[in-house]
PDB file of C-alpha atoms in Angstrom:
ATOM      1  CA  MET A1267     -40.597 -47.319 -15.753  1.00 49.00           C
ATOM      2  CA  LYS A1268     -39.427 -50.865 -16.383  1.00 48.00           C
ATOM      3  CA  ARG A1269     -37.959 -52.094 -19.661  1.00 50.00           C
ATOM      4  CA  GLN A1270     -40.193 -54.459 -21.553  1.00 49.00           C
ATOM      5  CA  ASN A1271     -38.829 -57.991 -21.936  1.00 51.00           C
ATOM      6  CA  PRO A1272     -39.879 -59.161 -25.415  1.00 63.00           C
ATOM      7  CA  ILE A1273     -38.158 -57.548 -28.351  1.00 71.00           C
ATOM      8  CA  ASN A1274     -40.077 -57.106 -31.543  1.00 74.00           C
ATOM      9  CA  PRO A1275     -38.107 -58.842 -34.287  1.00 79.00           C
ATOM     10  CA  PHE A1276     -39.329 -56.256 -36.865  1.00 81.00           C
ATOM     11  CA  ASP A1277     -37.726 -53.458 -34.802  1.00 84.00           C
ATOM     12  CA  LEU A1278     -34.536 -55.370 -34.544  1.00 89.00           C
ATOM     13  CA  LEU A1279     -34.456 -56.108 -38.212  1.00 91.00           C
ATOM     14  CA  ALA A1280     -35.275 -52.533 -39.185  1.00 91.00           C
ATOM     15  CA  LEU A1281     -32.634 -51.213 -36.810  1.00 92.00           C
ATOM     16  CA  VAL A1282     -29.929 -53.597 -38.121  1.00 93.00           C
ATOM     17  CA  LEU A1283     -30.678 -52.889 -41.827  1.00 94.00           C
ATOM     18  CA  ALA A1284     -31.033 -49.164 -41.576  1.00 94.00           C
ATOM     19  CA  GLY A1285     -28.098 -49.016 -39.116  1.00 92.00           C
ATOM     20  CA  ALA A1286     -25.854 -50.831 -41.610  1.00 94.00           C
ATOM     21  CA  MET A1287     -26.811 -48.367 -44.368  1.00 93.00           C
ATOM     22  CA  ILE A1288     -26.109 -45.399 -42.160  1.00 93.00           C
ATOM     23  CA  GLU A1289     -22.845 -46.811 -40.899  1.00 93.00           C
ATOM     24  CA  CYS A1290     -21.584 -47.406 -44.475  1.00 92.00           C
ATOM     25  CA  ARG A1291     -21.975 -43.637 -44.998  1.00 91.00           C
ATOM     26  CA  SER A1292     -20.712 -42.375 -41.636  1.00 88.00           C
ATOM     27  CA  ARG A1293     -19.905 -44.314 -38.532  1.00 91.00           C
ATOM     28  CA  PRO A1294     -19.903 -41.165 -36.313  1.00 90.00           C
ATOM     29  CA  ALA A1295     -23.402 -40.143 -37.634  1.00 90.00           C
ATOM     30  CA  TRP A1296     -24.684 -43.665 -36.702  1.00 93.00           C
ATOM     31  CA  ALA A1297     -23.312 -43.348 -33.154  1.00 94.00           C
ATOM     32  CA  VAL A1298     -24.720 -39.837 -32.740  1.00 94.00           C
ATOM     33  CA  LEU A1299     -28.152 -40.925 -34.108  1.00 95.00           C
ATOM     34  CA  ILE A1300     -28.256 -43.813 -31.563  1.00 94.00           C
ATOM     35  CA  ALA A1301     -27.340 -41.549 -28.684  1.00 95.00           C
ATOM     36  CA  VAL A1302     -29.686 -38.727 -29.703  1.00 95.00           C
ATOM     37  CA  SER A1303     -32.690 -40.951 -30.507  1.00 95.00           C
ATOM     38  CA  ALA A1304     -32.268 -43.123 -27.415  1.00 93.00           C
ATOM     39  CA  LEU A1305     -32.091 -40.027 -25.160  1.00 94.00           C
ATOM     40  CA  ALA A1306     -34.976 -38.323 -26.963  1.00 94.00           C
ATOM     41  CA  VAL A1307     -37.238 -41.416 -26.928  1.00 92.00           C
ATOM     42  CA  GLY A1308     -36.473 -42.219 -23.330  1.00 89.00           C
ATOM     43  CA  LEU A1309     -36.942 -38.696 -22.073  1.00 91.00           C
ATOM     44  CA  GLY A1310     -39.948 -38.073 -24.218  1.00 89.00           C
ATOM     45  CA  THR A1311     -41.613 -41.249 -22.935  1.00 85.00           C
ATOM     46  CA  PHE A1312     -40.692 -40.428 -19.349  1.00 85.00           C
ATOM     47  CA  SER A1313     -41.981 -36.833 -19.716  1.00 87.00           C
ATOM     48  CA  PHE A1314     -45.170 -37.256 -21.797  1.00 83.00           C
ATOM     49  CA  ALA A1315     -46.348 -40.733 -20.938  1.00 78.00           C
ATOM     50  CA  THR A1316     -46.083 -41.011 -17.170  1.00 74.00           C
ATOM     51  CA  ALA A1317     -48.754 -43.749 -17.092  1.00 78.00           C
ATOM     52  CA  ILE A1318     -46.500 -46.132 -19.053  1.00 75.00           C
ATOM     53  CA  THR A1319     -45.027 -48.735 -16.631  1.00 72.00           C
ATOM     54  CA  GLN A1320     -43.178 -50.888 -19.204  1.00 72.00           C
ATOM     55  CA  PHE A1321     -41.402 -49.620 -22.226  1.00 72.00           C
ATOM     56  CA  GLY A1322     -38.929 -51.197 -24.643  1.00 75.00           C
ATOM     57  CA  GLY A1323     -37.780 -48.193 -26.670  1.00 78.00           C
ATOM     58  CA  LEU A1324     -36.243 -50.078 -29.605  1.00 88.00           C
ATOM     59  CA  SER A1325     -39.102 -49.226 -31.900  1.00 88.00           C
ATOM     60  CA  GLY A1326     -38.484 -45.490 -31.466  1.00 92.00           C
ATOM     61  CA  ILE A1327     -34.747 -45.880 -32.250  1.00 94.00           C
ATOM     62  CA  ALA A1328     -35.613 -48.070 -35.274  1.00 94.00           C
ATOM     63  CA  CYS A1329     -38.007 -45.316 -36.511  1.00 94.00           C
ATOM     64  CA  ALA A1330     -35.101 -42.812 -36.140  1.00 96.00           C
ATOM     65  CA  ALA A1331     -32.794 -45.014 -38.110  1.00 96.00           C
ATOM     66  CA  ILE A1332     -35.253 -45.601 -40.904  1.00 95.00           C
ATOM     67  CA  GLY A1333     -36.118 -41.955 -41.039  1.00 95.00           C
ATOM     68  CA  TYR A1334     -32.449 -40.812 -41.074  1.00 95.00           C
ATOM     69  CA  ILE A1335     -31.272 -43.120 -43.889  1.00 95.00           C
ATOM     70  CA  ALA A1336     -34.363 -42.120 -45.911  1.00 95.00           C
ATOM     71  CA  LEU A1337     -33.592 -38.418 -45.403  1.00 94.00           C
ATOM     72  CA  LEU A1338     -29.986 -38.999 -46.374  1.00 92.00           C
ATOM     73  CA  CYS A1339     -30.955 -40.825 -49.579  1.00 91.00           C
ATOM     74  CA  ILE A1340     -33.557 -38.370 -50.621  1.00 90.00           C
ATOM     75  CA  ARG A1341     -30.855 -35.792 -51.385  1.00 84.00           C
ATOM     76  CA  GLN A1342     -29.104 -38.127 -53.780  1.00 85.00           C
ATOM     77  CA  SER A1343     -29.793 -38.540 -57.532  1.00 86.00           C
ATOM     78  CA  GLY A1344     -31.304 -41.545 -59.106  1.00 88.00           C
ATOM     79  CA  ALA A1345     -34.317 -43.821 -58.615  1.00 89.00           C
ATOM     80  CA  GLY A1346     -33.303 -44.701 -55.037  1.00 88.00           C
ATOM     81  CA  ARG A1347     -34.312 -41.271 -53.807  1.00 90.00           C
ATOM     82  CA  TYR A1348     -37.935 -42.091 -54.680  1.00 94.00           C
ATOM     83  CA  VAL A1349     -37.782 -45.379 -52.946  1.00 93.00           C
ATOM     84  CA  MET A1350     -36.581 -43.683 -49.847  1.00 92.00           C
ATOM     85  CA  LEU A1351     -39.107 -40.969 -50.113  1.00 94.00           C
ATOM     86  CA  GLY A1352     -41.728 -43.684 -50.235  1.00 94.00           C
ATOM     87  CA  ALA A1353     -40.183 -45.335 -47.182  1.00 93.00           C
ATOM     88  CA  LEU A1354     -40.291 -42.000 -45.286  1.00 94.00           C
ATOM     89  CA  LEU A1355     -43.922 -41.411 -46.239  1.00 95.00           C
ATOM     90  CA  LEU A1356     -44.871 -44.994 -45.252  1.00 94.00           C
ATOM     91  CA  LEU A1357     -43.127 -44.587 -41.888  1.00 93.00           C
ATOM     92  CA  ALA A1358     -45.064 -41.308 -41.272  1.00 94.00           C
ATOM     93  CA  GLY A1359     -48.310 -43.028 -42.406  1.00 94.00           C
ATOM     94  CA  LYS A1360     -47.568 -45.973 -40.032  1.00 92.00           C
ATOM     95  CA  ILE A1361     -47.130 -43.571 -37.077  1.00 93.00           C
ATOM     96  CA  LEU A1362     -50.320 -41.701 -37.959  1.00 93.00           C
ATOM     97  CA  TRP A1363     -52.248 -44.991 -38.342  1.00 91.00           C
ATOM     98  CA  GLU A1364     -51.004 -46.166 -34.954  1.00 88.00           C
ATOM     99  CA  CYS A1365     -51.963 -42.926 -33.356  1.00 88.00           C
ATOM    100  CA  ALA A1366     -55.470 -43.168 -34.810  1.00 91.00           C
ATOM    101  CA  THR A1367     -56.100 -46.893 -34.154  1.00 86.00           C
ATOM    102  CA  HIS A1368     -53.976 -47.446 -30.991  1.00 80.00           C
ATOM    103  CA  ARG A1369     -52.808 -50.736 -32.615  1.00 78.00           C
ATOM    104  CA  ALA A1370     -49.416 -51.766 -33.760  1.00 74.00           C
ATOM    105  CA  LEU A1371     -49.139 -52.291 -37.547  1.00 73.00           C
ATOM    106  CA  PHE A1372     -46.459 -55.024 -37.498  1.00 67.00           C
ATOM    107  CA  VAL A1373     -47.252 -56.861 -34.287  1.00 66.00           C
ATOM    108  CA  ALA A1374     -49.930 -59.551 -33.755  1.00 63.00           C
ATOM    109  CA  SER A1375     -52.901 -58.340 -31.731  1.00 60.00           C
ATOM    110  CA  ASP A1376     -52.432 -61.129 -29.120  1.00 57.00           C
ATOM    111  CA  SER A1377     -48.869 -59.984 -28.483  1.00 60.00           C
ATOM    112  CA  ARG A1378     -47.637 -58.697 -25.115  1.00 63.00           C
ATOM    113  CA  LEU A1379     -46.247 -55.681 -26.912  1.00 62.00           C
ATOM    114  CA  VAL A1380     -48.298 -52.537 -26.730  1.00 66.00           C
ATOM    115  CA  VAL A1381     -48.046 -49.840 -29.405  1.00 74.00           C
ATOM    116  CA  PHE A1382     -46.578 -46.538 -28.328  1.00 82.00           C
ATOM    117  CA  PRO A1383     -46.678 -44.198 -31.385  1.00 87.00           C
ATOM    118  CA  LEU A1384     -45.364 -41.237 -29.377  1.00 89.00           C
ATOM    119  CA  ALA A1385     -41.990 -43.033 -29.167  1.00 90.00           C
ATOM    120  CA  HIS A1386     -42.020 -43.619 -32.910  1.00 92.00           C
ATOM    121  CA  ALA A1387     -42.878 -39.923 -33.609  1.00 94.00           C
ATOM    122  CA  ILE A1388     -40.113 -38.803 -31.204  1.00 94.00           C
ATOM    123  CA  GLY A1389     -37.610 -41.127 -32.947  1.00 95.00           C
ATOM    124  CA  LEU A1390     -38.534 -39.786 -36.396  1.00 95.00           C
ATOM    125  CA  ALA A1391     -38.372 -36.220 -35.074  1.00 95.00           C
ATOM    126  CA  SER A1392     -34.926 -36.796 -33.576  1.00 96.00           C
ATOM    127  CA  ALA A1393     -33.741 -38.247 -36.985  1.00 95.00           C
ATOM    128  CA  PHE A1394     -35.140 -35.161 -38.720  1.00 95.00           C
ATOM    129  CA  GLY A1395     -33.417 -32.843 -36.248  1.00 94.00           C
ATOM    130  CA  LEU A1396     -30.063 -34.589 -36.651  1.00 93.00           C
ATOM    131  CA  TRP A1397     -30.377 -34.642 -40.401  1.00 93.00           C
ATOM    132  CA  LEU A1398     -31.286 -30.964 -40.543  1.00 91.00           C
ATOM    133  CA  GLY A1399     -28.411 -30.068 -38.231  1.00 88.00           C
ATOM    134  CA  THR A1400     -25.791 -32.078 -40.214  1.00 86.00           C
ATOM    135  CA  SER A1401     -27.131 -30.876 -43.546  1.00 76.00           C
ATOM    136  CA  THR A1402     -26.841 -27.235 -42.400  1.00 74.00           C
ATOM    137  CA  PHE A1403     -23.358 -27.852 -41.016  1.00 70.00           C
ATOM    138  CA  GLN A1404     -22.219 -29.554 -44.257  1.00 69.00           C
ATOM    139  CA  GLN A1405     -23.702 -26.736 -46.336  1.00 69.00           C
ATOM    140  CA  ARG A1406     -21.852 -24.100 -44.261  1.00 70.00           C
ATOM    141  CA  ARG A1407     -18.615 -26.044 -44.479  1.00 70.00           C
ATOM    142  CA  ARG A1408     -18.902 -26.228 -48.298  1.00 71.00           C
ATOM    143  CA  ILE A1409     -19.522 -22.476 -48.480  1.00 74.00           C
ATOM    144  CA  HIS A1410     -16.578 -21.780 -46.251  1.00 69.00           C
ATOM    145  CA  GLN A1411     -14.267 -24.072 -48.284  1.00 71.00           C
ATOM    146  CA  THR A1412     -15.378 -22.338 -51.517  1.00 73.00           C
ATOM    147  CA  GLU A1413     -14.776 -18.985 -50.118  1.00 68.00           C
ATOM    148  CA  ARG A1414     -11.315 -20.023 -48.804  1.00 70.00           C
ATOM    149  CA  ARG A1415     -10.422 -21.532 -52.182  1.00 69.00           C
ATOM    150  CA  ASP A1416     -11.573 -18.407 -53.999  1.00 64.00           C
ATOM    151  CA  ARG A1417      -9.397 -16.219 -51.689  1.00 66.00           C
ATOM    152  CA  SER A1418      -6.406 -18.432 -52.226  1.00 64.00           C
ATOM    153  CA  VAL A1419      -6.826 -18.350 -56.049  1.00 58.00           C
ATOM    154  CA  ALA A1420      -7.314 -14.598 -55.977  1.00 56.00           C
ATOM    155  CA  THR A1421      -4.052 -14.052 -53.997  1.00 56.00           C
ATOM    156  CA  THR A1422      -1.952 -16.330 -56.219  1.00 56.00           C
ATOM    157  CA  VAL A1423      -2.908 -14.693 -59.528  1.00 53.00           C
ATOM    158  CA  THR A1424      -0.401 -12.196 -60.704  1.00 56.00           C
ATOM    159  CA  VAL A1425      -0.805  -9.903 -63.630  1.00 57.00           C
ATOM    160  CA  ILE A1426       2.101  -9.847 -66.101  1.00 66.00           C
ATOM    161  CA  PRO A1427       2.219  -6.628 -68.157  1.00 62.00           C
TER     162      PRO A1427
END
């Protein structure tokens, strides 16, 4: 499998914008997302699309970044959560549309780039998996901290007769 030469500027822009938003929240999460999504998209493409001879991969990683920041923001309060929910639904709709039509939504039809919605779906799935894993870890950590704090409070209380 050869890497495709042209880079879609929409993929690059999406990756930079979503990546900056993720990095502001957590630099380690951004690094893990890049590693996980690149590995998942690459291996998924290699495993499930053996007929593909040229593949860029940036679009799958960009979908992972957009999906991850949208999932992070959905859990927050305020109007931004609805904007990010809309972005997540639009991304899922874009992937479904590309699966149904076999055409890229944001690329000119005369372009040398060929749409590969499986990579987009794998990217989004890797973002969801990472988000689910980190959310579960953070929830368990909060419970553990609360239990530890409750135990320390219980042991320091003394009863004066």
